[in-house]
PDB file of N, CA and C in Angstrom:
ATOM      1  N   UNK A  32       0.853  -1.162   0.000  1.00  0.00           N
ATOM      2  CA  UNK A  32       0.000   0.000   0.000  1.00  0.00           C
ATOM      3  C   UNK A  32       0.902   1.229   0.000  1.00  0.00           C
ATOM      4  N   UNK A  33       0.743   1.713  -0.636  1.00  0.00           N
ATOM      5  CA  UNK A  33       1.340   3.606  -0.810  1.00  0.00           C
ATOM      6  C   UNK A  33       0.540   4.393  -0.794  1.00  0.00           C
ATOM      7  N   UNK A  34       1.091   5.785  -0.092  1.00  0.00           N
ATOM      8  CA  UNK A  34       0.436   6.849  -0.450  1.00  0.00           C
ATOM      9  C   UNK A  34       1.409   8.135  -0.610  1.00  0.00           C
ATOM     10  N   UNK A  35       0.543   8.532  -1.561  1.00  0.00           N
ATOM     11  CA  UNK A  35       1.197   9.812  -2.781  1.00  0.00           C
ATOM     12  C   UNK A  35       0.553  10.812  -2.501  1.00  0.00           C
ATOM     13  N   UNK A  36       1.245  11.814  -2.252  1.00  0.00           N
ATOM     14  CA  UNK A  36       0.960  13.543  -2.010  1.00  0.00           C
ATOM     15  C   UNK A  36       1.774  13.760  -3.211  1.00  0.00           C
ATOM     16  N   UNK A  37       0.651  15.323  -3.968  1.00  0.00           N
ATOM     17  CA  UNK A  37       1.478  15.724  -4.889  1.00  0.00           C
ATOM     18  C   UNK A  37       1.124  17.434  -4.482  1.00  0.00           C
ATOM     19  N   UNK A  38       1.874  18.402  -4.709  1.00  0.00           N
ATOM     20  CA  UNK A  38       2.071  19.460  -4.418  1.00  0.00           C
ATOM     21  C   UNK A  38       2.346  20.281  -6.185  1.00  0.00           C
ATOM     22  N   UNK A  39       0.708  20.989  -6.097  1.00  0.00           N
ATOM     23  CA  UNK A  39       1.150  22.174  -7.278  1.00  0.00           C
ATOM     24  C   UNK A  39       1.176  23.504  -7.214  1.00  0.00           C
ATOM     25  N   UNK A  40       2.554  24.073  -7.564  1.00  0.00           N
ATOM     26  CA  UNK A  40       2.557  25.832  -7.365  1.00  0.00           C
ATOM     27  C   UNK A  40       1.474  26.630  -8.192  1.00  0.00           C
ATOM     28  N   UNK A  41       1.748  27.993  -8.260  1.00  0.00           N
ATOM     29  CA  UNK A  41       0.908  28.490  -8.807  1.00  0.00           C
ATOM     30  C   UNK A  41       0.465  28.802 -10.790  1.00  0.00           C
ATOM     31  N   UNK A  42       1.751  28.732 -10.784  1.00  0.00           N
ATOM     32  CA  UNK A  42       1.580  28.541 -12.435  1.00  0.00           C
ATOM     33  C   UNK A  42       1.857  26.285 -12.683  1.00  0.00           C
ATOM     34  N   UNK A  43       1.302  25.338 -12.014  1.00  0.00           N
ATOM     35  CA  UNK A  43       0.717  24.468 -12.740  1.00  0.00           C
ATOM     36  C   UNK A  43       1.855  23.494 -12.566  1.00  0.00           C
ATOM     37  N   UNK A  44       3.203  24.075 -12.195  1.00  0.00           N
ATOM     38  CA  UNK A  44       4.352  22.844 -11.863  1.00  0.00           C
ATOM     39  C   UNK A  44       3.781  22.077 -10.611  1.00  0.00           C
ATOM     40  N   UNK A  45       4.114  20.590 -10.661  1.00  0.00           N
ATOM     41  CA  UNK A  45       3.902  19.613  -9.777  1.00  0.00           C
ATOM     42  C   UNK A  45       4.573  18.798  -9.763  1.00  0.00           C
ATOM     43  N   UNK A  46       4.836  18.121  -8.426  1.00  0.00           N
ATOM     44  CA  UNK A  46       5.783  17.177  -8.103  1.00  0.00           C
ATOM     45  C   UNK A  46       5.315  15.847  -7.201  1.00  0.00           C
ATOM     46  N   UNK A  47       5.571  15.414  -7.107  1.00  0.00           N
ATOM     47  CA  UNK A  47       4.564  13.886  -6.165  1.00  0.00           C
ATOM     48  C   UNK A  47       5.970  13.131  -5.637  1.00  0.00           C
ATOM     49  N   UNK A  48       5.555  12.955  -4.281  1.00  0.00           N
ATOM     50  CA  UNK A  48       6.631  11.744  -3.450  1.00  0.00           C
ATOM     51  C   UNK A  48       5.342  10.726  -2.635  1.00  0.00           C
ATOM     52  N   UNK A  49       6.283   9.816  -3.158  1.00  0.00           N
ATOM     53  CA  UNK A  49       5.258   8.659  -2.572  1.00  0.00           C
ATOM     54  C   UNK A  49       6.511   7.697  -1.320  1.00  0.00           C
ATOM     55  N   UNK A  50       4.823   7.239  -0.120  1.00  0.00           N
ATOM     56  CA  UNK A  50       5.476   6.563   0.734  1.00  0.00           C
ATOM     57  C   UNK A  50       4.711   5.305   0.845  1.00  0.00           C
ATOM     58  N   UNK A  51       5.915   4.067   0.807  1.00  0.00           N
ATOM     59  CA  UNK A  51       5.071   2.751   1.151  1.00  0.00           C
ATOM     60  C   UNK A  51       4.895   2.865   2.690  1.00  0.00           C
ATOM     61  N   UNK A  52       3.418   2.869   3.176  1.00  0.00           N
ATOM     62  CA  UNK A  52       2.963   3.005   3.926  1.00  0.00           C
ATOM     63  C   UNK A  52       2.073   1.193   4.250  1.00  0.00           C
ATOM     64  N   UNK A  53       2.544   0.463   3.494  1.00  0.00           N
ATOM     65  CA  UNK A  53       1.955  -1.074   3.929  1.00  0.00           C
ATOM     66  C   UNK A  53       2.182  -1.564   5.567  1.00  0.00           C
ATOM     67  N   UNK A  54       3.637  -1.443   4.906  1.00  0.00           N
ATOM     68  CA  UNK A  54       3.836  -2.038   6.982  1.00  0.00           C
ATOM     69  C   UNK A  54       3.403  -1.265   8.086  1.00  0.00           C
ATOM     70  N   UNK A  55       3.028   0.187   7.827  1.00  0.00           N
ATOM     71  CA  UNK A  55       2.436   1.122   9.080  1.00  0.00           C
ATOM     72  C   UNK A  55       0.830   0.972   8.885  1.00  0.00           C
ATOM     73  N   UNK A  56       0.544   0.438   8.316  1.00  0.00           N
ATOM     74  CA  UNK A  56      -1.204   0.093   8.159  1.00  0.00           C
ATOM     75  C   UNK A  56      -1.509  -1.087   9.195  1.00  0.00           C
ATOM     76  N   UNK A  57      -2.341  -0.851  10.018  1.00  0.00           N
ATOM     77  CA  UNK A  57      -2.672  -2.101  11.330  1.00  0.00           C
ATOM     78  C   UNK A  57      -4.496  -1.698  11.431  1.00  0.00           C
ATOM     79  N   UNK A  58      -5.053  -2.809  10.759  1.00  0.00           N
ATOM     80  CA  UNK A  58      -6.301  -2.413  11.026  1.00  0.00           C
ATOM     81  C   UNK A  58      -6.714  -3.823  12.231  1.00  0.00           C
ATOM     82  N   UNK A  59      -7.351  -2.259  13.599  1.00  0.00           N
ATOM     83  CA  UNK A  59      -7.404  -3.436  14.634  1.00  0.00           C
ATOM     84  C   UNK A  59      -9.243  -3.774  14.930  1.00  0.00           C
ATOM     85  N   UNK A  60      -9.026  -4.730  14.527  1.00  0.00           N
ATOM     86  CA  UNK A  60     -10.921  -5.342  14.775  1.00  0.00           C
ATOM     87  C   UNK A  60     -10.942  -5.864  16.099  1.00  0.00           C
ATOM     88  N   UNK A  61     -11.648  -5.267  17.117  1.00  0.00           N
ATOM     89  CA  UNK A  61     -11.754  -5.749  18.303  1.00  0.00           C
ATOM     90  C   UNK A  61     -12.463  -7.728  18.315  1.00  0.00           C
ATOM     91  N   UNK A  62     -13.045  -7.697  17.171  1.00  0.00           N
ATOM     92  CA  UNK A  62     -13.949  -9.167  17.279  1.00  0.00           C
ATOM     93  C   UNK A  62     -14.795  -9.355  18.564  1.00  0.00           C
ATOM     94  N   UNK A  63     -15.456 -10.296  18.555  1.00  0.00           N
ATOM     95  CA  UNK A  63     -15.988 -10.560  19.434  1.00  0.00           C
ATOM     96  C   UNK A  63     -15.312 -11.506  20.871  1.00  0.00           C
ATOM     97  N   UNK A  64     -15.807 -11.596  22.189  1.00  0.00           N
ATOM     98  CA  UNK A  64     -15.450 -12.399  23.094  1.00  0.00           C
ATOM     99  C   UNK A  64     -16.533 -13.468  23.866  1.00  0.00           C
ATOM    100  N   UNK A  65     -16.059 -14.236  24.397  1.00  0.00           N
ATOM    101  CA  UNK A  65     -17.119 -15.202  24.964  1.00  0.00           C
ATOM    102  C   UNK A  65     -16.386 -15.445  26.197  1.00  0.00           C
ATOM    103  N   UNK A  66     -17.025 -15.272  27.705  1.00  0.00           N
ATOM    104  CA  UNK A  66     -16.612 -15.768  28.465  1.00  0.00           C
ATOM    105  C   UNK A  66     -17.499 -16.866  29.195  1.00  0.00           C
ATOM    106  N   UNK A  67     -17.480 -17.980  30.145  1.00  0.00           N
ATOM    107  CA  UNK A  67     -18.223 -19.067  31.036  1.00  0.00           C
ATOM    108  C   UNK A  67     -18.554 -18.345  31.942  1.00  0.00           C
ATOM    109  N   UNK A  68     -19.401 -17.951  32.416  1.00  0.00           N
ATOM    110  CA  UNK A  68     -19.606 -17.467  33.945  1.00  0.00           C
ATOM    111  C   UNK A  68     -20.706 -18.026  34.761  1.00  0.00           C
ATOM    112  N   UNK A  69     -20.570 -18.124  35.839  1.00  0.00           N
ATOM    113  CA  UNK A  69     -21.343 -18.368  36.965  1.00  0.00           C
ATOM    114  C   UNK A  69     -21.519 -19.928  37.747  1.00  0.00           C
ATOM    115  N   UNK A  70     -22.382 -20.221  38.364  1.00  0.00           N
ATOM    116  CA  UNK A  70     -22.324 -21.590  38.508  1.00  0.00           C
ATOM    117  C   UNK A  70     -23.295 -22.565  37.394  1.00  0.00           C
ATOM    118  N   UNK A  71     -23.021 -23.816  36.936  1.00  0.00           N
ATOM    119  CA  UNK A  71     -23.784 -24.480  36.125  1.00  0.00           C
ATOM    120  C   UNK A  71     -25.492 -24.918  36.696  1.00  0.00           C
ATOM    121  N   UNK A  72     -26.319 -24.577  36.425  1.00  0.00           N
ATOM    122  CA  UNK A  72     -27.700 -25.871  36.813  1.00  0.00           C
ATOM    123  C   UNK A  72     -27.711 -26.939  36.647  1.00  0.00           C
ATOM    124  N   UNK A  73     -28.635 -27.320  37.904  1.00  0.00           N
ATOM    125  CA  UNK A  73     -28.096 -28.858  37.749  1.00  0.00           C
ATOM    126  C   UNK A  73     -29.293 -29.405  36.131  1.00  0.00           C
ATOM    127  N   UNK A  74     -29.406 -30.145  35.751  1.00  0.00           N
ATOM    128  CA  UNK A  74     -30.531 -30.713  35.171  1.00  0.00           C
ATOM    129  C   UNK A  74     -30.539 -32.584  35.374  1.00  0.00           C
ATOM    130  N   UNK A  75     -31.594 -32.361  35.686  1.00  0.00           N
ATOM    131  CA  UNK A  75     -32.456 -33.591  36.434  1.00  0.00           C
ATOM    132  C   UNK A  75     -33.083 -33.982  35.804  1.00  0.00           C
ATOM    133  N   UNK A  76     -33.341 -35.839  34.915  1.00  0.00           N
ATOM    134  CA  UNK A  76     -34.375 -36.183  34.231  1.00  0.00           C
ATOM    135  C   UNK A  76     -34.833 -36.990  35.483  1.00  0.00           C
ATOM    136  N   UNK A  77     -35.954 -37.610  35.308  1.00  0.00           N
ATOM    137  CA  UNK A  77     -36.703 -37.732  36.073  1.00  0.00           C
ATOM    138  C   UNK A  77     -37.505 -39.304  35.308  1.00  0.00           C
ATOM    139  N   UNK A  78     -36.680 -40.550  34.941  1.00  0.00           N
ATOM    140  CA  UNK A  78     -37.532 -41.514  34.113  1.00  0.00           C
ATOM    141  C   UNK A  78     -38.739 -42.157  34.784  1.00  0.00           C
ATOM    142  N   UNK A  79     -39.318 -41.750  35.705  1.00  0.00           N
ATOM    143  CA  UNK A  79     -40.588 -42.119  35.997  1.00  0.00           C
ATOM    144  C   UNK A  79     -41.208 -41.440  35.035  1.00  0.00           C
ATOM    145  N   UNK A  80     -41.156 -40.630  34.421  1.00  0.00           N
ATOM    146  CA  UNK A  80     -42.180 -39.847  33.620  1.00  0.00           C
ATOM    147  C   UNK A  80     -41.504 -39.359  32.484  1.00  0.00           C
ATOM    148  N   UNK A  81     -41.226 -40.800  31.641  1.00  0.00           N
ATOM    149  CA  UNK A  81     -40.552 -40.392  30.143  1.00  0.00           C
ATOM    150  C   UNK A  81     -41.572 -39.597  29.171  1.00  0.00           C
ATOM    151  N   UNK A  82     -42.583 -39.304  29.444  1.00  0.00           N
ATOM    152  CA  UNK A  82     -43.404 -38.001  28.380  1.00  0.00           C
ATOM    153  C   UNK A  82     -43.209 -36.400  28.881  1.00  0.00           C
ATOM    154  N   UNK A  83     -42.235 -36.461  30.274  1.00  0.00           N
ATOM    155  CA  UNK A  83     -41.991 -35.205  30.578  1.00  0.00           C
ATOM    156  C   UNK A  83     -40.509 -34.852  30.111  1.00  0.00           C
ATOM    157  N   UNK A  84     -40.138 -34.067  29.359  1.00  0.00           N
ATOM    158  CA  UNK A  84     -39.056 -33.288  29.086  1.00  0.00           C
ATOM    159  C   UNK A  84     -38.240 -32.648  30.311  1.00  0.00           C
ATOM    160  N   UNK A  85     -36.880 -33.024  30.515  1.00  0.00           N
ATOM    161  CA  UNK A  85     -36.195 -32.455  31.570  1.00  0.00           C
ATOM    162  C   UNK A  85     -35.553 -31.169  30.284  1.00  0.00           C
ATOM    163  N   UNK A  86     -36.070 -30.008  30.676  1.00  0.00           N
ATOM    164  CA  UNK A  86     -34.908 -28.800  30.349  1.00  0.00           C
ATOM    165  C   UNK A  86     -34.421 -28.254  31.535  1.00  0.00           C
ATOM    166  N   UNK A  87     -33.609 -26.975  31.016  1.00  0.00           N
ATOM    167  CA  UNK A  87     -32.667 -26.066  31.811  1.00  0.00           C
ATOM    168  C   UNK A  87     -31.967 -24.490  30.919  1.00  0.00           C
ATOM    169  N   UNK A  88     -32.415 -23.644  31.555  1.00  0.00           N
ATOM    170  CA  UNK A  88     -31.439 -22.750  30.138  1.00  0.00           C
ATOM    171  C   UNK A  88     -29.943 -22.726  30.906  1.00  0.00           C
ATOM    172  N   UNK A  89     -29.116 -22.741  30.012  1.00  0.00           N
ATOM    173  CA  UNK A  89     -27.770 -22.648  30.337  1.00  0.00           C
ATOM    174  C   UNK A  89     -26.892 -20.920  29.945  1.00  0.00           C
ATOM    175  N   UNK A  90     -28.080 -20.417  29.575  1.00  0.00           N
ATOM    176  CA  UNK A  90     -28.112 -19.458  28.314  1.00  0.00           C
ATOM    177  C   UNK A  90     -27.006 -18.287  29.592  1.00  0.00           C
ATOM    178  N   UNK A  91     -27.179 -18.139  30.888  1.00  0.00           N
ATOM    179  CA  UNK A  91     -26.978 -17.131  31.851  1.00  0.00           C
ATOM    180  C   UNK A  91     -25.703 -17.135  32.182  1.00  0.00           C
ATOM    181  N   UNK A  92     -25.201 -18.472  31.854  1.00  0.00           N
ATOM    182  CA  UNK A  92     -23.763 -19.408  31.873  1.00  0.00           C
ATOM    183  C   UNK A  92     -22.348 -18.509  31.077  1.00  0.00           C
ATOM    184  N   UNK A  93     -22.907 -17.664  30.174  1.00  0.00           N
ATOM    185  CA  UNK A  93     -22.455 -17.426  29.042  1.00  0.00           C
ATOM    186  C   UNK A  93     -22.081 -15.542  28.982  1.00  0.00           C
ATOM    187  N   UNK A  94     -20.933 -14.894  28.759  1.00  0.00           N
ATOM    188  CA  UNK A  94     -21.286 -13.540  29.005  1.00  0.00           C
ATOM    189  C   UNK A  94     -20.090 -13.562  27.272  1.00  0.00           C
ATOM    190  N   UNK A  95     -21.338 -12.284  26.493  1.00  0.00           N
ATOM    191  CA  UNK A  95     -20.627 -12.683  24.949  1.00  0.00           C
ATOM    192  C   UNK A  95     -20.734 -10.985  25.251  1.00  0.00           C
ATOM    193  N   UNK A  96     -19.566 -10.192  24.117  1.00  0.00           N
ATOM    194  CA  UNK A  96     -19.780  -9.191  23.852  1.00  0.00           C
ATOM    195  C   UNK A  96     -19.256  -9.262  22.114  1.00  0.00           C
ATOM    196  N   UNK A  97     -20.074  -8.356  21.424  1.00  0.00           N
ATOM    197  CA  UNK A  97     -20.048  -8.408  20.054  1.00  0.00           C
ATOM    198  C   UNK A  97     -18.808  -7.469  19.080  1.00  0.00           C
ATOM    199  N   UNK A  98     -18.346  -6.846  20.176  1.00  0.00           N
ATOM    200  CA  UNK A  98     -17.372  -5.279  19.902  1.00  0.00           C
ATOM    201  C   UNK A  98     -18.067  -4.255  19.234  1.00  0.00           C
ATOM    202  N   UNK A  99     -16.922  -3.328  18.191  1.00  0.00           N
ATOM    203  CA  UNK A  99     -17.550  -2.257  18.152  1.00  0.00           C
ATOM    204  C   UNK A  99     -18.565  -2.655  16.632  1.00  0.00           C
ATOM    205  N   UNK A 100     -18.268  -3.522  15.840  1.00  0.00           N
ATOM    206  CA  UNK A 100     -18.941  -4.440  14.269  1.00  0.00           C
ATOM    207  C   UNK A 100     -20.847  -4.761  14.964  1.00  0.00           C
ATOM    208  N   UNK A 101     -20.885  -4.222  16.387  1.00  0.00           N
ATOM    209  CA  UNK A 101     -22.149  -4.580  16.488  1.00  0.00           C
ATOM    210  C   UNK A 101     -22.387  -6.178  16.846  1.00  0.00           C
ATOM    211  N   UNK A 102     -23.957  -6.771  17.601  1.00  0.00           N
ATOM    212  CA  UNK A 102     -24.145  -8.405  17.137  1.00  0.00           C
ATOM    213  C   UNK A 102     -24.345  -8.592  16.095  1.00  0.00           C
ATOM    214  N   UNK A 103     -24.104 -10.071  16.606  1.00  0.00           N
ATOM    215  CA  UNK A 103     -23.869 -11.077  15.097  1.00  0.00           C
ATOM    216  C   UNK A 103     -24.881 -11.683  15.322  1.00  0.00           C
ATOM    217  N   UNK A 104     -24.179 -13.175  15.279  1.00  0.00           N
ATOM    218  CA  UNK A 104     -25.014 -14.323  15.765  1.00  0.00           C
ATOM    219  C   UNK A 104     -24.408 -14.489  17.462  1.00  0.00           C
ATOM    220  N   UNK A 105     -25.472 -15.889  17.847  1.00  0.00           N
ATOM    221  CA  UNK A 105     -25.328 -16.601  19.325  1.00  0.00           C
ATOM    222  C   UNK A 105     -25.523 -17.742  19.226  1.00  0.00           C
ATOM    223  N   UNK A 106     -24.967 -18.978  19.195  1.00  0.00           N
ATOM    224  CA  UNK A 106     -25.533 -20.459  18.775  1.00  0.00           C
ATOM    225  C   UNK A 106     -24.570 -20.731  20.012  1.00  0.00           C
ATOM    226  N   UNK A 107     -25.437 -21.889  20.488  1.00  0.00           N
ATOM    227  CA  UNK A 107     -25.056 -22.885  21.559  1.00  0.00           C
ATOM    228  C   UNK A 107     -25.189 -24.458  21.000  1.00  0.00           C
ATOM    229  N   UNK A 108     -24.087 -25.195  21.490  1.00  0.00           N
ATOM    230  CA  UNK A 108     -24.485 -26.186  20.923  1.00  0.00           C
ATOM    231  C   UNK A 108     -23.959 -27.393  21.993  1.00  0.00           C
ATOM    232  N   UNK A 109     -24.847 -28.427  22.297  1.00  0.00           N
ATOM    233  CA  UNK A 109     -24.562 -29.202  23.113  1.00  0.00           C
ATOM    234  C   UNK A 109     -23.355 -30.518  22.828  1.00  0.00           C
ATOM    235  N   UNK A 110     -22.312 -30.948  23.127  1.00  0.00           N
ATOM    236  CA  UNK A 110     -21.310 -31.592  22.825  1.00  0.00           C
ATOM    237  C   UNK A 110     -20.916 -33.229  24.157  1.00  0.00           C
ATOM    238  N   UNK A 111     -21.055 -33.979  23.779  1.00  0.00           N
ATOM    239  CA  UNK A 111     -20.751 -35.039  24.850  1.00  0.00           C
ATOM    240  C   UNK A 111     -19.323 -36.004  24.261  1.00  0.00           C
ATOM    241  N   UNK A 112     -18.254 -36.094  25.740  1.00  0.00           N
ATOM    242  CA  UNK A 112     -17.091 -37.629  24.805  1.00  0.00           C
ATOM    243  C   UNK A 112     -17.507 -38.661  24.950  1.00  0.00           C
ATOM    244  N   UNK A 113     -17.261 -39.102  23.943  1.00  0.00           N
ATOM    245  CA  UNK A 113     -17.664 -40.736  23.555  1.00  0.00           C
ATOM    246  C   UNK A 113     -16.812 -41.770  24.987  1.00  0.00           C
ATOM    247  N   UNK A 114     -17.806 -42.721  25.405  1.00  0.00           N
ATOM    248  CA  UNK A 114     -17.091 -42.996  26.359  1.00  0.00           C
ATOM    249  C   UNK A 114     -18.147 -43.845  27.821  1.00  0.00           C
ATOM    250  N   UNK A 115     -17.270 -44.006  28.623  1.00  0.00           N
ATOM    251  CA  UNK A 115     -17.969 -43.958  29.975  1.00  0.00           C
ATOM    252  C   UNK A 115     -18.002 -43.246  30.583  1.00  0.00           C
ATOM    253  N   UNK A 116     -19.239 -42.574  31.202  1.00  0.00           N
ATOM    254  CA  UNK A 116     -19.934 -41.397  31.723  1.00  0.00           C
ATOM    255  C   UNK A 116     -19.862 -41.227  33.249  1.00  0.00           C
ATOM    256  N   UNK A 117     -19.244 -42.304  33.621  1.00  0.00           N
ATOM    257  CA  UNK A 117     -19.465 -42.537  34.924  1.00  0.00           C
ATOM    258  C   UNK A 117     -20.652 -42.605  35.616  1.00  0.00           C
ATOM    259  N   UNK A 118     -21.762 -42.468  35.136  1.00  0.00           N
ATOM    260  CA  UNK A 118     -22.851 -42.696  35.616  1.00  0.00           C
ATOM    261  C   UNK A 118     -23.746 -44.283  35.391  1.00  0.00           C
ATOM    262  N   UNK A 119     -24.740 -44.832  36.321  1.00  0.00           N
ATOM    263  CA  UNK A 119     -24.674 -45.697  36.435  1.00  0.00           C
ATOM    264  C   UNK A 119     -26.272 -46.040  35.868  1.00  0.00           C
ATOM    265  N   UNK A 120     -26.703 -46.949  35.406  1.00  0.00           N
ATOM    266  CA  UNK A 120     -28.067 -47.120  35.110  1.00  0.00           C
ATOM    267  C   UNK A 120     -28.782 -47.848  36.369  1.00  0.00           C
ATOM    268  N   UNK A 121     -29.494 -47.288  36.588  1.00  0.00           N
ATOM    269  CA  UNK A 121     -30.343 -47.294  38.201  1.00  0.00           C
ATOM    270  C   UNK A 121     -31.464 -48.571  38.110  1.00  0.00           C
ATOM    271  N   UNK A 122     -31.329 -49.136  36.705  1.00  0.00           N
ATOM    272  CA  UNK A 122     -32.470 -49.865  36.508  1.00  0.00           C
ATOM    273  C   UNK A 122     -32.006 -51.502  36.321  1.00  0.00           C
ATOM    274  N   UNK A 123     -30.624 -51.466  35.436  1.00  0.00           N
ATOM    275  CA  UNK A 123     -29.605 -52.422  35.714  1.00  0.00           C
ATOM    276  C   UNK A 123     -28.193 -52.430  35.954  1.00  0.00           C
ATOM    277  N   UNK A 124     -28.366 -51.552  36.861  1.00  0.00           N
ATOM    278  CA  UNK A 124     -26.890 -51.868  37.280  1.00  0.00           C
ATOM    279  C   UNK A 124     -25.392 -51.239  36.643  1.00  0.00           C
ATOM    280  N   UNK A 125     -25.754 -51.277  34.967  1.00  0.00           N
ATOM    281  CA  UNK A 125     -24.916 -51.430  34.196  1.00  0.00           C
ATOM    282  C   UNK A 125     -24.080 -49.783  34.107  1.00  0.00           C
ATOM    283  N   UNK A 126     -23.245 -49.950  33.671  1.00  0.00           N
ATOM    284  CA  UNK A 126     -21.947 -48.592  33.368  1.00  0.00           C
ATOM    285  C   UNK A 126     -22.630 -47.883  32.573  1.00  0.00           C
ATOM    286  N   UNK A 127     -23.270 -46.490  32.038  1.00  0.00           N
ATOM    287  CA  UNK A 127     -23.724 -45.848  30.995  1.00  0.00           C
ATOM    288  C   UNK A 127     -22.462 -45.055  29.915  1.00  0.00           C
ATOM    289  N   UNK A 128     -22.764 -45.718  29.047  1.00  0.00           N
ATOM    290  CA  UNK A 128     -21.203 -45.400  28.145  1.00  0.00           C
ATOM    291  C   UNK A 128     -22.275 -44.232  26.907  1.00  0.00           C
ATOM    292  N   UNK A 129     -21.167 -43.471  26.743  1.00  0.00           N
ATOM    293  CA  UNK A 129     -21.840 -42.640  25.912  1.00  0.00           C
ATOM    294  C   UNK A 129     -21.140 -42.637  24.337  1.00  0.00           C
ATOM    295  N   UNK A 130     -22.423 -42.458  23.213  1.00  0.00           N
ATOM    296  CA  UNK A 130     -21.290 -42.586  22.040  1.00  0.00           C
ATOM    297  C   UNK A 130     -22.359 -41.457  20.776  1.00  0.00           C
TER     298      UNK A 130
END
């Protein structure tokens, strides 16, 4: 990137000096941030009553700021490791492995 100043006297002579100005160009975008905050809820299913839905918002969990570009978007998305959960199935006994 350059930039050129040119300078004309009064009867019409002109002269131009140019400066590469690339490496002094820093355009700073604040972007956005996401921090975790607070304590988690618990959420509790409840299989005596598999037609009832256990929710929870987690939404309060979450402190986002958008900078100065304004909001965007907000997507949450739930993620589990494949694995044993350590939790136990109450009905047989068995290890609950998650996949």
């Amino acid at each position: 990137v350059t930039l050129t100043a040119t300078t004309t006297d009064g009867d019409g002579d002109s002269v131009q000096a140019t400066l590469n100005i690339g490496s002094n160009l820093v355009f700073k975008d604040d972007g956005p941030s996401i921090t975790a905050t607070g304590e988690e809820p618990t959420l509790t299913v409840d299989e005596t009553v598999l037609a009832t839905d256990a929710t929870q918002n987690f939404a309060a969990n979450f402190s986002s700021a958008f900078g100065a570009d304004g909001p965007g978007t907000l997507t949450y998305a739930l993620g589990v490791v494949a694995g044993a959960s350590g939790l136990t199935d109450t009905a047989t006994g068995e290890a609950v492995n998650l996949s």
